[in-house]
Coordinates of C-alpha atoms in Angstrom, one line a residue:
M1 CA 11.1 -13.7 -1.4
A2 CA 9.8 -14.6 -4.9
R3 CA 7.7 -17.3 -3.3
L4 CA 6.2 -14.8 -1.0
D5 CA 5.4 -12.4 -3.9
E6 CA 3.7 -15.3 -5.7
T7 CA 1.6 -16.0 -2.6
F8 CA 0.5 -12.4 -2.3
D9 CA -0.4 -12.4 -6.0
R10 CA -2.4 -15.6 -5.5
L11 CA -4.3 -14.6 -2.4
L12 CA -4.8 -10.8 -2.5
P13 CA -7.4 -10.9 -5.3
V14 CA -9.3 -13.5 -3.2
V15 CA -9.2 -11.3 -0.1
D16 CA -10.2 -8.2 -2.0
A17 CA -13.1 -9.9 -3.7
D18 CA -14.4 -11.2 -0.4
L19 CA -14.1 -7.8 1.3
Q20 CA -16.1 -6.3 -1.6
T21 CA -18.8 -9.0 -1.1
A22 CA -18.9 -8.3 2.6
L23 CA -19.3 -4.6 1.9
T24 CA -21.9 -4.9 -0.9
P25 CA -24.8 -2.4 -0.4
A26 CA -28.1 -4.0 0.5
D27 CA -31.7 -2.6 0.4
N28 CA -30.9 0.7 -1.4
P29 CA -29.1 2.6 1.4
P30 CA -28.1 6.3 1.1
P31 CA -25.1 6.1 -1.4
Q32 CA -22.7 8.0 0.9
Y33 CA -23.2 5.4 3.7
Y34 CA -21.2 2.9 1.7
H35 CA -19.0 5.4 0.0
M36 CA -17.3 6.2 3.3
M37 CA -16.4 2.6 3.9
H38 CA -15.4 1.9 0.4
Y39 CA -13.3 5.1 0.4
H40 CA -11.5 3.9 3.6
M41 CA -10.8 0.6 2.0
G42 CA -9.1 2.3 -0.9
W43 CA -11.5 1.5 -3.6
V44 CA -13.3 4.8 -4.4
N45 CA -12.8 8.5 -4.1
P46 CA -15.0 10.7 -1.9
K47 CA -17.7 10.9 -4.6
G48 CA -17.9 7.1 -4.7
E49 CA -16.2 6.9 -8.1
L50 CA -13.8 4.0 -8.7
D51 CA -10.3 5.2 -7.9
P52 CA -8.1 2.3 -6.6
Q53 CA -5.6 3.5 -4.0
N54 CA -3.3 2.1 -1.4
T55 CA -5.4 -0.5 0.4
G56 CA -2.9 -1.4 3.1
K57 CA -1.0 -4.6 3.6
R58 CA -4.0 -7.0 4.1
L59 CA -1.6 -8.9 6.4
R60 CA -4.3 -10.3 8.7
P61 CA -6.5 -11.9 6.1
L62 CA -3.5 -13.2 4.2
I63 CA -2.1 -14.9 7.3
C64 CA -5.5 -16.3 8.2
L65 CA -5.8 -18.0 4.8
L66 CA -2.2 -19.3 5.0
C67 CA -2.8 -20.8 8.5
A68 CA -5.8 -22.7 7.0
E69 CA -3.5 -23.9 4.2
G70 CA -1.0 -24.9 6.8
V71 CA -3.5 -27.2 8.3
S72 CA -5.4 -28.7 5.4
G73 CA -3.7 -27.5 2.2
A74 CA -6.8 -25.4 1.3
Y75 CA -7.8 -21.9 2.3
K76 CA -11.5 -21.8 1.1
A77 CA -13.1 -22.6 4.5
A78 CA -11.2 -19.6 6.1
R79 CA -12.4 -17.0 3.6
P80 CA -15.2 -15.6 5.8
A81 CA -12.9 -15.4 8.8
A82 CA -10.2 -13.6 6.8
A83 CA -12.7 -11.0 5.6
A84 CA -14.1 -10.5 9.0
V85 CA -10.7 -10.0 10.6
E86 CA -9.7 -7.4 8.0
L87 CA -13.0 -5.5 8.5
I88 CA -12.4 -5.5 12.3
H89 CA -9.0 -4.1 11.7
N90 CA -10.3 -1.3 9.4
F91 CA -13.2 -0.4 11.7
S92 CA -10.7 0.1 14.4
L93 CA -8.5 2.3 12.1
I94 CA -11.5 4.6 11.3
H95 CA -12.1 5.1 15.0
D96 CA -8.4 5.4 15.8
D97 CA -8.2 8.3 13.3
V98 CA -11.0 10.1 15.0
Q99 CA -9.5 9.6 18.4
D100 CA -6.0 10.6 17.3
K101 CA -7.2 13.4 15.1
S102 CA -5.1 11.9 12.3
P103 CA -5.7 14.0 9.1
T104 CA -4.4 11.4 6.7
R105 CA -4.1 7.6 6.3
R106 CA -2.3 5.8 3.4
G107 CA -1.6 9.1 1.7
R108 CA -5.2 10.3 1.7
P109 CA -7.5 12.4 4.0
T110 CA -9.0 10.2 6.7
V111 CA -12.8 9.4 6.7
W112 CA -13.4 11.9 9.5
N113 CA -11.4 14.6 7.7
V114 CA -13.7 14.2 4.6
W115 CA -17.1 13.6 6.2
G116 CA -16.7 14.7 9.8
E117 CA -16.2 12.9 13.1
E118 CA -19.8 11.9 13.6
Q119 CA -20.1 10.2 10.2
A120 CA -16.8 8.6 10.6
I121 CA -17.8 7.0 14.0
N122 CA -21.0 5.8 12.3
A123 CA -19.0 4.3 9.4
G124 CA -16.7 2.5 11.8
D125 CA -19.7 1.1 13.7
A126 CA -21.2 -0.1 10.4
M127 CA -18.0 -1.8 9.4
F128 CA -17.9 -3.5 12.8
A129 CA -21.3 -4.9 12.2
M130 CA -20.4 -6.0 8.7
A131 CA -17.4 -7.8 10.0
Q132 CA -19.8 -10.0 12.0
L133 CA -22.0 -10.5 8.9
A134 CA -19.0 -11.4 6.8
I135 CA -18.9 -14.8 8.6
F136 CA -22.3 -15.5 6.9
R137 CA -22.2 -13.4 3.7
V138 CA -18.8 -14.3 2.1
Q139 CA -19.9 -17.9 1.4
S140 CA -22.7 -20.2 2.6
V141 CA -22.4 -21.5 6.1
E142 CA -21.8 -25.2 6.2
D143 CA -21.0 -25.5 9.9
W144 CA -23.1 -23.3 12.2
A145 CA -21.2 -24.4 15.3
L146 CA -18.0 -23.2 13.7
A147 CA -19.6 -19.9 12.6
A148 CA -20.8 -19.3 16.2
R149 CA -17.3 -20.0 17.5
Q150 CA -15.7 -17.7 15.0
L151 CA -18.1 -14.9 16.1
F152 CA -17.2 -15.5 19.7
I153 CA -13.5 -15.3 19.0
L154 CA -14.0 -12.2 16.9
N155 CA -16.0 -10.4 19.6
E156 CA -13.6 -11.5 22.3
T157 CA -10.8 -10.1 20.2
C158 CA -12.6 -6.8 19.8
V159 CA -12.8 -6.5 23.6
S160 CA -9.0 -7.1 23.8
L161 CA -8.4 -4.6 21.0
T162 CA -10.5 -1.9 22.5
T163 CA -9.0 -2.5 25.9
G164 CA -5.6 -2.0 24.4
Q165 CA -6.8 1.2 22.8
H166 CA -8.2 2.4 26.1
L167 CA -4.9 1.8 27.8
D168 CA -3.0 3.5 25.0
M169 CA -5.1 6.7 25.4
L170 CA -4.9 6.4 29.2
F171 CA -1.1 6.2 29.0
E172 CA -1.0 9.6 27.1
A173 CA -2.0 11.4 30.3
Q174 CA 0.4 9.4 32.6
D175 CA 3.9 10.6 33.3
L176 CA 5.2 7.1 34.0
V177 CA 4.2 3.9 32.2
T178 CA 6.2 0.7 32.9
P179 CA 7.4 -1.6 30.1
E180 CA 5.2 -4.4 31.5
A181 CA 2.1 -2.2 31.3
Y182 CA 3.1 -1.2 27.8
L183 CA 3.5 -4.8 26.7
D184 CA 0.0 -5.6 28.1
M185 CA -1.4 -2.7 26.0
I186 CA 0.1 -3.9 22.7
R187 CA -0.9 -7.5 23.4
G188 CA -4.5 -6.2 23.1
K189 CA -4.1 -3.4 20.6
T190 CA -1.8 -5.1 18.1
A191 CA -1.3 -8.7 18.8
A192 CA -4.8 -9.9 19.6
L193 CA -6.1 -9.5 16.1
L194 CA -3.1 -11.2 14.5
S195 CA -3.6 -14.0 17.0
A196 CA -7.3 -14.3 16.1
A197 CA -6.5 -14.3 12.4
C198 CA -4.2 -17.3 12.8
Y199 CA -6.6 -19.1 15.3
M200 CA -9.7 -18.6 13.2
G201 CA -7.9 -19.8 10.0
A202 CA -6.7 -22.9 11.7
L203 CA -10.1 -23.7 13.2
A204 CA -11.8 -23.2 9.8
A205 CA -9.5 -25.9 8.4
R206 CA -10.6 -28.3 11.2
A207 CA -7.3 -28.2 13.1
A208 CA -7.2 -30.1 16.4
E209 CA -7.4 -27.8 19.4
E210 CA -3.8 -28.1 20.4
T211 CA -2.7 -27.3 16.8
A212 CA -5.1 -24.3 16.6
N213 CA -3.8 -23.0 19.9
N214 CA -0.2 -23.2 18.5
Y215 CA -1.3 -21.1 15.5
R216 CA -3.0 -18.7 18.0
L217 CA 0.2 -18.3 19.9
F218 CA 2.2 -18.0 16.7
G219 CA 0.1 -15.0 15.7
E220 CA 0.2 -13.4 19.2
H221 CA 4.0 -13.5 19.4
L222 CA 4.3 -12.3 15.7
G223 CA 2.1 -9.3 16.7
M224 CA 4.2 -8.5 19.7
A225 CA 7.5 -8.7 17.7
F226 CA 6.0 -6.7 14.9
Q227 CA 5.0 -3.8 17.2
V228 CA 8.2 -3.7 19.1
I229 CA 10.2 -3.6 15.9
D230 CA 7.9 -0.8 14.7
D231 CA 8.7 1.1 17.9
V232 CA 12.4 0.8 17.2
L233 CA 12.1 1.8 13.6
D234 CA 10.1 4.9 14.5
I235 CA 13.0 6.3 16.5
W236 CA 16.1 4.9 14.8
G237 CA 14.8 3.9 11.3
S238 CA 15.7 5.8 8.2
P239 CA 13.0 8.3 7.2
E240 CA 13.6 7.4 3.5
Q241 CA 12.5 3.8 4.3
T242 CA 9.9 4.3 7.0
G243 CA 8.2 7.2 5.2
K244 CA 8.0 9.2 8.5
R245 CA 10.2 11.9 9.8
A246 CA 12.9 10.7 12.3
A247 CA 11.6 10.0 15.8
H248 CA 8.1 10.8 14.7
D249 CA 6.4 9.4 17.9
I250 CA 8.9 11.3 20.1
H251 CA 7.9 14.6 18.5
Q252 CA 4.3 13.7 19.4
R253 CA 5.3 12.5 22.9
K254 CA 3.9 9.1 22.3
K255 CA 4.9 6.3 24.6
S256 CA 6.6 3.4 22.7
L257 CA 8.6 0.6 24.3
P258 CA 12.0 2.4 24.1
V259 CA 10.3 5.5 25.5
V260 CA 8.6 3.9 28.5
Y261 CA 11.9 2.1 29.3
G262 CA 13.6 5.5 29.2
L263 CA 10.9 7.1 31.4
T264 CA 11.4 4.4 34.1
H265 CA 15.1 5.0 34.1
S266 CA 15.6 8.8 33.8
L267 CA 14.1 11.7 35.6
E268 CA 15.4 14.1 32.9
M269 CA 13.5 12.0 30.3
R270 CA 10.3 12.3 32.4
E271 CA 10.7 16.1 32.7
L272 CA 11.2 16.4 28.9
Y273 CA 8.2 14.3 28.2
A274 CA 6.1 16.3 30.6
Q275 CA 6.3 19.4 28.3
Q276 CA 3.1 20.4 26.6
G277 CA 2.6 20.2 22.8
E278 CA 4.8 18.8 20.1
L279 CA 8.5 18.5 20.9
D280 CA 10.9 20.5 18.7
E281 CA 13.8 18.9 16.7
A282 CA 16.4 19.8 19.3
T283 CA 14.4 18.3 22.2
A284 CA 13.5 15.2 20.2
G285 CA 17.1 14.7 19.2
H286 CA 18.3 15.0 22.8
I287 CA 15.7 12.4 23.9
V288 CA 17.0 10.0 21.3
S289 CA 20.6 10.5 22.7
L290 CA 19.3 9.9 26.2
L291 CA 17.6 6.7 25.0
D292 CA 20.9 5.6 23.4
D293 CA 22.8 6.2 26.6
L294 CA 20.2 4.4 28.7
G295 CA 20.4 1.3 26.5
A296 CA 16.7 1.6 25.5
R297 CA 17.4 0.5 21.9
D298 CA 19.3 -2.6 23.0
Y299 CA 16.5 -3.4 25.5
A300 CA 13.8 -3.1 22.8
E301 CA 15.8 -5.0 20.2
Q302 CA 16.4 -7.8 22.6
M303 CA 12.7 -7.9 23.4
A304 CA 11.9 -8.0 19.7
D305 CA 14.4 -10.9 19.2
D306 CA 12.8 -12.8 22.1
Y307 CA 9.4 -12.4 20.6
S308 CA 10.7 -13.3 17.1
Q309 CA 12.2 -16.5 18.4
K310 CA 9.0 -17.5 20.2
T311 CA 7.1 -16.7 17.0
L312 CA 9.3 -19.2 15.1
D313 CA 9.1 -21.8 17.9
Y314 CA 5.3 -21.7 17.8
L315 CA 5.3 -21.9 14.0
Q316 CA 7.3 -25.1 14.3
R317 CA 4.9 -26.5 16.8
T318 CA 2.0 -26.0 14.4
E319 CA 3.5 -28.8 12.2
A320 CA 2.2 -26.8 9.2
R321 CA 2.4 -28.5 5.8
P322 CA 6.0 -28.1 4.4
E323 CA 5.1 -25.7 1.6
T324 CA 3.0 -23.4 3.8
Y325 CA 5.6 -23.6 6.6
E326 CA 8.2 -22.2 4.2
I327 CA 5.8 -19.4 3.1
L328 CA 4.9 -18.5 6.7
S329 CA 8.6 -18.6 7.7
N330 CA 9.4 -16.2 4.8
L331 CA 6.6 -13.9 5.8
V332 CA 7.9 -13.8 9.4
D333 CA 11.3 -13.0 8.1
Y334 CA 9.9 -10.3 5.8
L335 CA 8.0 -8.7 8.6
L336 CA 10.5 -8.9 11.4
K337 CA 13.6 -8.0 9.5
R338 CA 12.0 -5.1 7.7
Q339 CA 13.5 -1.5 7.6
F340 CA 10.2 0.2 6.9

């Protein structure tokens, strides 16, 4: 794991510098316009004063750069793609917070909670546009055909991401969602952007199409495994390690993979989930017991294991350079065996 820490220490400053370049104010805009975006990124307070806070994992840009290194041994060509992918991720978070009415993110009030929903939507829209511009602003474009392809992949991914978000919101109003439908949803909402990060990184390093496609599938299966593990931890993880109260999503009646499995196998579960409002401790606890009895945890953990194995299979098929292969393997191990 020390090798992984060294990699983070080496690449995170590069990622952060490129993100700041991509979000550099131009043409004297109203100060608050950029403050909202910089605040969300964890750089400033609501007044626009420097106040570094939790910036998130930066997983997607890191893995984008590592995939480029896996192909050519150098990450430089993938820097614009890495910044673009992270800005797409963050624009979606700003909008998600509005849609979910989430009051906090990363331990601070959300953008909409500080400036209002209308301004937050506008800030998210701006960040979406700046993600496109990052392909051109982070460093000079040497290959316009590659830049055009990166933009195509980025926008195609946004369609998948927003389709997944559409399904997620749609599922909230449905009494019954099948596991298959749920997996299709997270393939768009969670896995698509990780897949794009890996694909764009490999293409930037001039990978052959078959190799780049293996990186793409590596990212997709990693994203699927990551989300399914997250679903398991939300219900059965330790609150001390996850930072959330036990069965947080069940209290909110959210439909994770173990829950949709339970809904398809238990009338009692469907009746409990049909209640209005947040579920109390006793009801949430009873639902967890029902899920245990139904084998929902075993089902989800087996699904996570299957996706994890496919992740490693596709990583092997990339034939990444040995040093980077080891780092990517360690990163997969860190993400998929986590308890947080």
